[in-house]
Coordinates of C-alpha atoms and ligand atoms in Angstrom, one line a residue:
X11 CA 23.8 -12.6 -16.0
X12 CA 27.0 -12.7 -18.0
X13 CA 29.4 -10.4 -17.0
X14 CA 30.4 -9.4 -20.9
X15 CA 27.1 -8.2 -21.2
X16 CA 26.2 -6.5 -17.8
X17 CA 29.6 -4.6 -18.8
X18 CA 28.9 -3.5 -22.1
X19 CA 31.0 -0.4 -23.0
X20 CA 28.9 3.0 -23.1
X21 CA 28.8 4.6 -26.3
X22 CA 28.9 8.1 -24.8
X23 CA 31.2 9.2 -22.2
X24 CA 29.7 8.6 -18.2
X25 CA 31.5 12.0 -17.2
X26 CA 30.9 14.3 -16.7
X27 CA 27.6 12.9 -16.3
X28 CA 24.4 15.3 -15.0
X29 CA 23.8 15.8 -11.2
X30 CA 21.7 12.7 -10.9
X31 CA 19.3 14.0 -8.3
X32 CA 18.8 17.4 -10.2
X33 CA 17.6 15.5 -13.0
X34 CA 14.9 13.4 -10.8
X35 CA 13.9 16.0 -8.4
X36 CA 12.9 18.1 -11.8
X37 CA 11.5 15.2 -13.3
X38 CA 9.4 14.4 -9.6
X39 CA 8.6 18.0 -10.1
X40 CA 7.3 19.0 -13.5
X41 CA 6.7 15.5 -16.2
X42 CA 2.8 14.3 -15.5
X43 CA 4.0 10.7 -16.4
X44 CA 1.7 8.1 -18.8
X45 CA -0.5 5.4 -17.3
X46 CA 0.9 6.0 -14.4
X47 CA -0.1 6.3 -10.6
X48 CA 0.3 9.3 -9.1
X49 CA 2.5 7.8 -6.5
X50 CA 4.8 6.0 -8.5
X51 CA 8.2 7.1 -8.8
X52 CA 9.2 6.9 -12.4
X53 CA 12.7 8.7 -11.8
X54 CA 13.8 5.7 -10.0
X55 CA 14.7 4.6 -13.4
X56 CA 16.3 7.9 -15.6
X57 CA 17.6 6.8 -18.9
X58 CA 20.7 8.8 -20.3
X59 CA 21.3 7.2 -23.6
X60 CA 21.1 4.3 -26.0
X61 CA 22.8 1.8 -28.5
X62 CA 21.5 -1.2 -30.4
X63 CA 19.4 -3.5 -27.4
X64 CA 21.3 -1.5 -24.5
X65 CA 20.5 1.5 -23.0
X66 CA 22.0 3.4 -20.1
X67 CA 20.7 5.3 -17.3
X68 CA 22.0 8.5 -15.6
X69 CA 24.4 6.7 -13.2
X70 CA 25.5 4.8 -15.8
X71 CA 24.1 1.5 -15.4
X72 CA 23.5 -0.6 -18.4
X73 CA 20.5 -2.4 -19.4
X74 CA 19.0 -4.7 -22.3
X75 CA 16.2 -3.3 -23.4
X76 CA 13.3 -6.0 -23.8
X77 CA 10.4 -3.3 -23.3
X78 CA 10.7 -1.4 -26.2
X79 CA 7.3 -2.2 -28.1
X80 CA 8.1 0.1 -31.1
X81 CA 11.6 -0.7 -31.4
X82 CA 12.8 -2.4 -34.5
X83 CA 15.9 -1.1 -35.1
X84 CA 17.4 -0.9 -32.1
X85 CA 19.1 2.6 -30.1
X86 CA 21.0 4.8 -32.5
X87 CA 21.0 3.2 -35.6
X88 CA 23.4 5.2 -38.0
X89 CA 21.5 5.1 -41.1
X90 CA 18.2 6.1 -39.5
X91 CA 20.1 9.1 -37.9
X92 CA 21.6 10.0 -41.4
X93 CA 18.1 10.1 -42.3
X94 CA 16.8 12.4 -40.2
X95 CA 19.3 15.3 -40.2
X96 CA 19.5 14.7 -43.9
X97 CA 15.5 15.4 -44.1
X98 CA 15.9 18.2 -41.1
X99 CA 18.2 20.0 -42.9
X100 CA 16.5 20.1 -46.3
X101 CA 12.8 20.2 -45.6
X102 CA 11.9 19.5 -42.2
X103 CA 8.3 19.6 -42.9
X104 CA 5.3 20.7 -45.0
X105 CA 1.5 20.7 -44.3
X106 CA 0.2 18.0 -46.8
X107 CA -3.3 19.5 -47.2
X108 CA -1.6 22.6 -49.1
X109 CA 1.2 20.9 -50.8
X110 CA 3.1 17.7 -51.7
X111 CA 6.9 16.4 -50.5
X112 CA 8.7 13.8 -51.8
X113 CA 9.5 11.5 -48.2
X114 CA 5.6 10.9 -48.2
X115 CA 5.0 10.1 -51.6
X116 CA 8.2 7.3 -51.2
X117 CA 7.0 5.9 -48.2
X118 CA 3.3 5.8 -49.5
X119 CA 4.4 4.1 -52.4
X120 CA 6.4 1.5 -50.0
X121 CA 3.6 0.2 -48.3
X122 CA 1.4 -0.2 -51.6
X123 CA 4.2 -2.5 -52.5
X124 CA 4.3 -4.1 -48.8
X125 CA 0.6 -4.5 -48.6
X126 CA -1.6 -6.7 -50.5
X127 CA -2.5 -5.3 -54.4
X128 CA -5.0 -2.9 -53.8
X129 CA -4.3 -1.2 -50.7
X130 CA -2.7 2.2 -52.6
X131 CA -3.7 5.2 -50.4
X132 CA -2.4 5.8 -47.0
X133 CA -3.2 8.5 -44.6
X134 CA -0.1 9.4 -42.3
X135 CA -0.7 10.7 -38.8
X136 CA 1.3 10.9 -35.4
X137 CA 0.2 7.9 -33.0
X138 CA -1.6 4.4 -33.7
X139 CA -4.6 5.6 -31.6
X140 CA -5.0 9.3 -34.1
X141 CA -4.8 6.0 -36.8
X142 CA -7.4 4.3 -35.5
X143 CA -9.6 7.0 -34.9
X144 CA -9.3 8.1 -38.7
X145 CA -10.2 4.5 -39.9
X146 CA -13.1 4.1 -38.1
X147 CA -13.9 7.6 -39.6
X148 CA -13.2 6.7 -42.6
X149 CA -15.0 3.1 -42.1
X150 CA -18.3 4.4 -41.5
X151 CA -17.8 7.3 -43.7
X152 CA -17.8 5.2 -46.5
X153 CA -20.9 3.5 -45.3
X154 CA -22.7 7.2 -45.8
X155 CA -20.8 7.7 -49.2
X156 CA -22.8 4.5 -50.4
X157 CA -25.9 5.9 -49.3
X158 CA -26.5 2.3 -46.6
X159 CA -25.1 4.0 -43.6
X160 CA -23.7 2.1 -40.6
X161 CA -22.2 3.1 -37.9
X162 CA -21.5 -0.6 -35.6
X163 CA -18.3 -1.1 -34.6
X164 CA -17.5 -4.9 -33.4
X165 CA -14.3 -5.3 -31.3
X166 CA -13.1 -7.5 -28.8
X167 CA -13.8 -6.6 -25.7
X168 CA -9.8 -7.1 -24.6
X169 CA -9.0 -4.9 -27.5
X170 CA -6.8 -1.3 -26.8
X171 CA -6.9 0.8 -29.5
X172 CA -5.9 3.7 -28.3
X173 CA -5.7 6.6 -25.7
X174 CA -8.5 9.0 -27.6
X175 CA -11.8 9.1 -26.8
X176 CA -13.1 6.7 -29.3
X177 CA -10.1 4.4 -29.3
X178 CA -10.8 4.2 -25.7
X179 CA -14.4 3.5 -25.8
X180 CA -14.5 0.1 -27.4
X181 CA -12.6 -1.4 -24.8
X182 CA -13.9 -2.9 -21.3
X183 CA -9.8 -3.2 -19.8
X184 CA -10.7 -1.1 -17.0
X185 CA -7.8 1.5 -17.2
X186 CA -8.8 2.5 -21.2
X187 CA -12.7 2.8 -20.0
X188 CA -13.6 6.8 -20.5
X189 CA -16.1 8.2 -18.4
X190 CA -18.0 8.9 -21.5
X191 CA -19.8 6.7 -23.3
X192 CA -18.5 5.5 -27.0
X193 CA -19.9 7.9 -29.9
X194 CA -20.6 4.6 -32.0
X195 CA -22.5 2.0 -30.9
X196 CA -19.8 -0.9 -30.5
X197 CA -20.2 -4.9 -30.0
X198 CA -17.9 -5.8 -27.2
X199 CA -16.5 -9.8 -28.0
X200 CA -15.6 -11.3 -25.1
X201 CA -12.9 -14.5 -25.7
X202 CA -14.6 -17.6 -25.3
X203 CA -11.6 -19.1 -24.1
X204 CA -9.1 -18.5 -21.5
X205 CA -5.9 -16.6 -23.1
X206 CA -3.7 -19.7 -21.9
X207 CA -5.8 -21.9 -24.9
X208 CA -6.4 -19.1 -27.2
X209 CA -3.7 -19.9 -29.7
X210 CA -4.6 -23.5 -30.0
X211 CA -6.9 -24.3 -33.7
X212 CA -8.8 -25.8 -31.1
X213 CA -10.3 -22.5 -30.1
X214 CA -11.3 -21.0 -33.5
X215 CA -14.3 -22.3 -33.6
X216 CA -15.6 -20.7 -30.7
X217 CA -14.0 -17.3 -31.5
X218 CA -15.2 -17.1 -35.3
X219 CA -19.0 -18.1 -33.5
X220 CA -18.4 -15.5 -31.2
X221 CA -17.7 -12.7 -34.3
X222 CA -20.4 -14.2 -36.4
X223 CA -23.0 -13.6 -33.2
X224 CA -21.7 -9.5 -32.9
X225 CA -21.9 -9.2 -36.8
X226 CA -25.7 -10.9 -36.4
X227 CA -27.8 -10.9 -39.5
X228 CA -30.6 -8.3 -39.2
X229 CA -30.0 -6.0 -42.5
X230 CA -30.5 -3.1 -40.5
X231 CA -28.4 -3.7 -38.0
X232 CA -25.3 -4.7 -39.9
X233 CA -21.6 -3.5 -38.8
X234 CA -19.9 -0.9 -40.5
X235 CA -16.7 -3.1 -39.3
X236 CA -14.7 -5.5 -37.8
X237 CA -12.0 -3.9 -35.9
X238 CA -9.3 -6.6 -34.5
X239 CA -6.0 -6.0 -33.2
X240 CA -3.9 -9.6 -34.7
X241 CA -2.4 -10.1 -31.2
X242 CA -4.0 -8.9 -27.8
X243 CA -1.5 -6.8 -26.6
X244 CA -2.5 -4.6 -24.0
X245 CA -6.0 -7.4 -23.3
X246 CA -3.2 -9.7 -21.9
X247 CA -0.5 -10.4 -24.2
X248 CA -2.9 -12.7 -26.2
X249 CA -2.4 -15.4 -29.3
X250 CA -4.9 -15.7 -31.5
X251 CA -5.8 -19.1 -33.2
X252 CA -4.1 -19.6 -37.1
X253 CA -6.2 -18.9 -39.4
X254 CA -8.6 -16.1 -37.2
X255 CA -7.9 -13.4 -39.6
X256 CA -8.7 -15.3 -43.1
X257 CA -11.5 -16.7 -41.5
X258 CA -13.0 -13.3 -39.9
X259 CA -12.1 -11.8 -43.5
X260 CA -14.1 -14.3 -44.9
X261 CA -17.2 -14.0 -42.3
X262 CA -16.7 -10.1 -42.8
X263 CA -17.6 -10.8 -46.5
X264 CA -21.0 -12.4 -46.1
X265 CA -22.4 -9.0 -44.8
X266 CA -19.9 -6.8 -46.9
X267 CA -18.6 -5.5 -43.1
X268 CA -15.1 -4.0 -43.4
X269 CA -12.1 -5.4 -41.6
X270 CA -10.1 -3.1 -40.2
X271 CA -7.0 -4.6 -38.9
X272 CA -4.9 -3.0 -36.1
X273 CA -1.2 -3.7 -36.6
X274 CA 0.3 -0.7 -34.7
X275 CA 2.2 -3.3 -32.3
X276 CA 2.2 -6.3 -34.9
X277 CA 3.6 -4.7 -38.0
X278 CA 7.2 -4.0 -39.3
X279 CA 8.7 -7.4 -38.3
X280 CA 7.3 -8.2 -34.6
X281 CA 4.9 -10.7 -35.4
X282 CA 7.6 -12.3 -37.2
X283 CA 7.0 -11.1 -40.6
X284 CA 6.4 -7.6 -42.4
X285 CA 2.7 -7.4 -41.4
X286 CA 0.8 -10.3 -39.6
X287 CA -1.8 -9.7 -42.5
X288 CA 0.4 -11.1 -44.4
X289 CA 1.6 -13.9 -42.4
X290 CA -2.1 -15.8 -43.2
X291 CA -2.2 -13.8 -46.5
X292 CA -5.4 -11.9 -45.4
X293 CA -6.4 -8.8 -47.6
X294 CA -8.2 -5.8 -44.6
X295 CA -9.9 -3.3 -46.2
X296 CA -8.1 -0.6 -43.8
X297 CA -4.5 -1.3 -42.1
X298 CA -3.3 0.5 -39.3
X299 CA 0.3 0.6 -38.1
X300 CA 2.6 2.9 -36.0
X301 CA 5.4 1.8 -33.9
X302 CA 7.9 0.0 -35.4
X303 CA 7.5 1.9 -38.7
X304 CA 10.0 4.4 -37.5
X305 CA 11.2 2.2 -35.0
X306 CA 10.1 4.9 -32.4
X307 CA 12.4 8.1 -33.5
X308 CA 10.1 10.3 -34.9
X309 CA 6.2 9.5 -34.2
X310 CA 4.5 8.4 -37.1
X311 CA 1.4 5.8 -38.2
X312 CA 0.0 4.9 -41.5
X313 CA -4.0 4.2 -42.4
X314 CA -3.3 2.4 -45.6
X315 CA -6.7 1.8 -47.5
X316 CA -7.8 0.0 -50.5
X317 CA -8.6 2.1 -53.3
X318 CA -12.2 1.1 -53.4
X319 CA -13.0 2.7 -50.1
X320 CA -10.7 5.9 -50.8
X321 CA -12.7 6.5 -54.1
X322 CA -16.2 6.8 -52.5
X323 CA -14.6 10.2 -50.4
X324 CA -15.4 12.0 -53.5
X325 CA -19.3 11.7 -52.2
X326 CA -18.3 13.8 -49.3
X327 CA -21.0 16.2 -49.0
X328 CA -18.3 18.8 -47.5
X329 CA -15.2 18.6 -49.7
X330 CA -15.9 15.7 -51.6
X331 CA -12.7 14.3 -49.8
X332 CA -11.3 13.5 -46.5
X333 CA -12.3 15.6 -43.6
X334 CA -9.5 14.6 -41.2
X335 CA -5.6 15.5 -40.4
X336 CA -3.2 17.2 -38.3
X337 CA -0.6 19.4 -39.1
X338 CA 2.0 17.6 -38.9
X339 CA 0.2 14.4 -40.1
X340 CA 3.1 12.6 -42.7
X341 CA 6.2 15.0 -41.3
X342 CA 8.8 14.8 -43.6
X343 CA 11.4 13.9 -41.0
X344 CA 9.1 11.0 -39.7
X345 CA 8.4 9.8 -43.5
X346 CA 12.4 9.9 -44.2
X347 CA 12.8 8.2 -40.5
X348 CA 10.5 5.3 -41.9
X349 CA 11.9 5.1 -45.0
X350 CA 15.4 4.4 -43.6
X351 CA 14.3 1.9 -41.2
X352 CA 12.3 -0.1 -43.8
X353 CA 15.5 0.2 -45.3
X354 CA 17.2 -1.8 -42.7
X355 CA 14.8 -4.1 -41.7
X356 CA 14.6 -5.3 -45.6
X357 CA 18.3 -5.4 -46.0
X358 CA 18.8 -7.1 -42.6
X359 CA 15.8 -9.6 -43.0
X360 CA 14.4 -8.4 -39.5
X361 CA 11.1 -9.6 -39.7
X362 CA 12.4 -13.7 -40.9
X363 CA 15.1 -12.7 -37.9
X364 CA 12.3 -11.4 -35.6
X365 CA 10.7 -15.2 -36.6
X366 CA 14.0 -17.2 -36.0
X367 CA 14.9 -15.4 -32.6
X368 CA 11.3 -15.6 -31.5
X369 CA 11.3 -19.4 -32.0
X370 CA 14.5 -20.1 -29.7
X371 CA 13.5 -17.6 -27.2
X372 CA 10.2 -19.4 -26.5
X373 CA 12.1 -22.5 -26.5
X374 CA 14.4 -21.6 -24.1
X375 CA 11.7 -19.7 -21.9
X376 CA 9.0 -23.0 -21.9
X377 CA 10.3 -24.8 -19.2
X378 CA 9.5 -22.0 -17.0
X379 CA 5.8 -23.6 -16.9
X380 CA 6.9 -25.9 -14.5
X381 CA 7.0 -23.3 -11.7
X382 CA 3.8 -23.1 -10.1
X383 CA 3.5 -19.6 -10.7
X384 CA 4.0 -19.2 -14.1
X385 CA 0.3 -20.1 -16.0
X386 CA 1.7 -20.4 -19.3
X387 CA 5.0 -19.0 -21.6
X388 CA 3.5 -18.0 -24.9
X389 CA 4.8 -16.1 -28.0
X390 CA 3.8 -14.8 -31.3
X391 CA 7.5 -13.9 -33.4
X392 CA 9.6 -11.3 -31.2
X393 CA 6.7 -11.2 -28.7
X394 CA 7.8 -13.2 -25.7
X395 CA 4.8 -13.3 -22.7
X396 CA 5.2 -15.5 -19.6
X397 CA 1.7 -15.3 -18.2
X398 CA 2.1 -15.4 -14.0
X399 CA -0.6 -16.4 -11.2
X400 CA -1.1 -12.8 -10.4
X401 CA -0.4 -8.9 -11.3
X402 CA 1.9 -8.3 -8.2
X403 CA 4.2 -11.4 -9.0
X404 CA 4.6 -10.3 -12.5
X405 CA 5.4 -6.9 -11.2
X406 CA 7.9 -8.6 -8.8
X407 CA 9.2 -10.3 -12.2
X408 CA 9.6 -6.9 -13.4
X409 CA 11.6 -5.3 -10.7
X410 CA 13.7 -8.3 -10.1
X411 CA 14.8 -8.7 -13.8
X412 CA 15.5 -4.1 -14.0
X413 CA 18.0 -5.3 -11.0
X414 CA 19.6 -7.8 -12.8
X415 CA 20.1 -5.8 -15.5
X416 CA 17.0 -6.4 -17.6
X417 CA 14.1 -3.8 -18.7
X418 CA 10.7 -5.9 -19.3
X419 CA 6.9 -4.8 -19.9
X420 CA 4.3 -5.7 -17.7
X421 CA 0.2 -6.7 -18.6
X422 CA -1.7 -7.8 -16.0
X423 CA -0.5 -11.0 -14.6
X424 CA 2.1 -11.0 -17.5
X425 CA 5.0 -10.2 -18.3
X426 CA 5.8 -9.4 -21.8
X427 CA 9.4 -9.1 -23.8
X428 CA 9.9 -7.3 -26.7
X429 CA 13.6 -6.8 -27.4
X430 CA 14.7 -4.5 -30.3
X431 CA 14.4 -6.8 -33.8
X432 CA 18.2 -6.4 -34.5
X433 CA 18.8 -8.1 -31.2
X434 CA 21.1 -10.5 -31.5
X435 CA 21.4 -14.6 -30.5
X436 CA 23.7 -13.4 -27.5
X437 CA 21.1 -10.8 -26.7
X438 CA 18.3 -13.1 -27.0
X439 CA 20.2 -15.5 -24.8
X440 CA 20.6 -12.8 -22.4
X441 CA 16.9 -12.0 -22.2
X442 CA 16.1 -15.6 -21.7
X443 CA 18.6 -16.1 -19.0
X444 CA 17.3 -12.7 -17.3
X445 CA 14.2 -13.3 -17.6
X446 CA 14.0 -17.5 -16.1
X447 CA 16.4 -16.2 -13.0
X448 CA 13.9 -13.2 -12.8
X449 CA 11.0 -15.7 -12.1
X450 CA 13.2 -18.4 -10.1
X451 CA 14.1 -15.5 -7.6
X452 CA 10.3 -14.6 -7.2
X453 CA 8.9 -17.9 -7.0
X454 CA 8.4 -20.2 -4.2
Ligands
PLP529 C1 -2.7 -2.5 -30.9 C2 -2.5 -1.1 -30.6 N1 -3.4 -0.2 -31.1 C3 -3.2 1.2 -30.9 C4 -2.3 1.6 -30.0 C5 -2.2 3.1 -29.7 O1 -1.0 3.6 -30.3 P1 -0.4 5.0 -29.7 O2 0.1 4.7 -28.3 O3 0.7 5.3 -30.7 O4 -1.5 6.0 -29.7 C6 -1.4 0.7 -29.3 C7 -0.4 1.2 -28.4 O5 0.1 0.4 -27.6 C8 -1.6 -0.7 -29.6 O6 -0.8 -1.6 -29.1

């Protein structure tokens, strides 16, 4: 790779830096790591420190960060970090089933205005999977409230929504599979096609067939919702056909079935615009999103609703309201997090950026399907997947790009970049050249 860029000056001073194996011999020690095996060594890689796409690690070693799923605005953006002390240090948080704070009510009133007219209430909790358990909740609650209960769920069978245990229990990836079985009766939707033809308008046919099957007909055995995820992230780095979502609205209408849409990857710019709902102009009933809404400083995720499923709560036998939250659900340094980084993704124009960027970077990554062991090179805005013969070459992708200076995410037998939004041309170039030396080395 370019030398300018694998010598990109450290924001933060390398020394005195920590004692290095201290750091990994506690982290060895005491951190039960995520998704991981338990004999993987995750200290291998230590970070130390960020700025913009870069990021360091504790021998001081710099990398460009193209595995960041939630990250929109980059490492140590100063307006987001204004934002946070400034909220810290006035009200760093209050329980919003007791009282009111102003960050919440702003950034509530934000996504109104970002979503289509209608969608007015949102729910804020910590993580996309506490989102999507509240609108499935909420989903089948509102069946109840209209006195037709129904309680199907229909997914796709790819589908990850989440680590909880009915997030979990919709998909059939085997590492998400709980050994409990789901508490909702759920329609699995297998792809019809292979994910290498999935994007083509060639395969919507099949797919909306597929959905129209799980919905089925029989009025006592209607769903209570749709639940899609706009791109297959975890289910194999997966594009969907244009027009999947208008259409599945519009097949979710026959039967009055709610679409739920799960944007906690696609929303705030990656899919190349503000909310891929948007991008084919597609009203859900319930939106979830999460990661780049604070662009991963503080945890956050939004249920935004329309007002016509809110208002039936009042029939809650209980409170005649919403029976769900946590105590820090909408945190007032998480809200004011948000609120700057919506801030700078509007006044920077990530998501039309996140579009442009995308575009050249699958451009400059398609002729990598001439290698015999790359299946395809697909990308939905700044979602970059090359799609290998196998799990273990993509992992040997993986570890030959982190030595050449390049951090990338792995799913299955793909290999998946997702730079920081305000990554720039030079950046993106980077990332390409990276990750097409990356597959030369491992190939043949
Ligand atoms: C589409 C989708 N839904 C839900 C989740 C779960 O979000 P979290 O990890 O914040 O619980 C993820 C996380 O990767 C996701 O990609």
């Amino acid at each position: 790779m370019n030398a300018s860029w694998s010598t990109t000056a450290s924001p933060r001073p390398a020394i005195p830096g920590p004692d290095t194996e201290a750091v990994r011999a506690r982290d060895r020690r005491h951190v039960w790591h995520t998704w991981t095996p338990l004999a993987a060594d995750r200290s291998a890689l230590t970070l130390s420190h960020g700025s913009g796409h870069h990021v360091w690690d504790i021998d001081g070693r710099v990398y460009l960060d193209a595995s960041a799923l939630n990250s929109t605005c980059g490492y140590a953006h100063p307006d987001v970090l204004r934002a946070i002390v400034e909220q810290a240090s006035r009200l760093h948080h209050f329980d919003l089933s007791v009282a009111g704070h102003e960050p919440a009510g702003l950034l509530a009133e934000r996504l109104a205005g970002q979503l289509p007219p209608g969608m007015d209430k949102t729910l804020f909790v910590n993580s996309g999977s506490e989102g999507f358990d509240a609108a499935v909740m909420m989903a089948v609650s509102y069946w109840t409230h209209l006195g037709r209960p129904r309680s199907r769920v229909v997914t796709f069978a790819r589908s990850y929504h989440g680590a909880t245990l009915l997030s979990r229990s919709l998909s059939t990836l085997p590492r998400n599979r709980h050994l409990l079985d789901s508490p909702l009766p759920v329609t699995r939707v297998e792809l019809p096609i292979e994910p290498r033809l999935s994007r083509q308008e060639e395969a919507l046919p099949a797919l909306l067939a597929a959905f129209e099957r799980a919905i089925g007909d029989d009025p006592d055995d209607l769903p209570a919702a749709v639940v899609v995820e706009p791109f297959l992230n975890v289910g194999g780095g997966v594009v969907l056909p244009p027009g999947f979502l208008r259409e599945l609205r519009a097949l979710c209408d026959v039967t009055g079935t709610l679409l739920v849409l799960d944007e906690v990857f696609t929303a705030y710019g990656r899919c190349g615009a503000m909310f891929a709902a948007r991008r084919e102009d597609v009203t859900p009933d319930i939106l979830v999103s999460s990661k780049g809404l604070s662009g991963g400083y503080v945890p956050i995720a939004a249920v935004t609703v329309r007002q016509r499923v809110h208002d039936t709560f009042d029939r809650d036998p209980v409170i005649g309201g919403l029976r769900y939250g946590h105590t820090t659900s909408g945190h007032a340094v998480a809200c004011a997090a948000a609120l700057a980084t919506l801030d700078v993704l509007e006044k920077q124009g990530l998501p039309e950026r996140a579009e442009r960027i995308g575009t050249d970077l699958l451009g400059r990554l398609t002729p990598l399907t001439d290698a015999e062991e790359v299946v395809d090179v697909r990308g939905l805005g700044l979602i970059l997947i090359v799609e290998t013969t196998s799990p273990d070459l993509a992992s040997r992708v993986l570890t030959r790009a982190r030595e050449r200076g390049l951090l990338l995410r792995q799913v299955g037998a793909a290999v998946m970049a997702v730079p920081p939004l305000v990554i720039d041309d030079e950046g993106a170039a980077a990332v390409a050249q990276g990750l097409t030396e990356a597959v030369t080395d491992v190939s043949g």
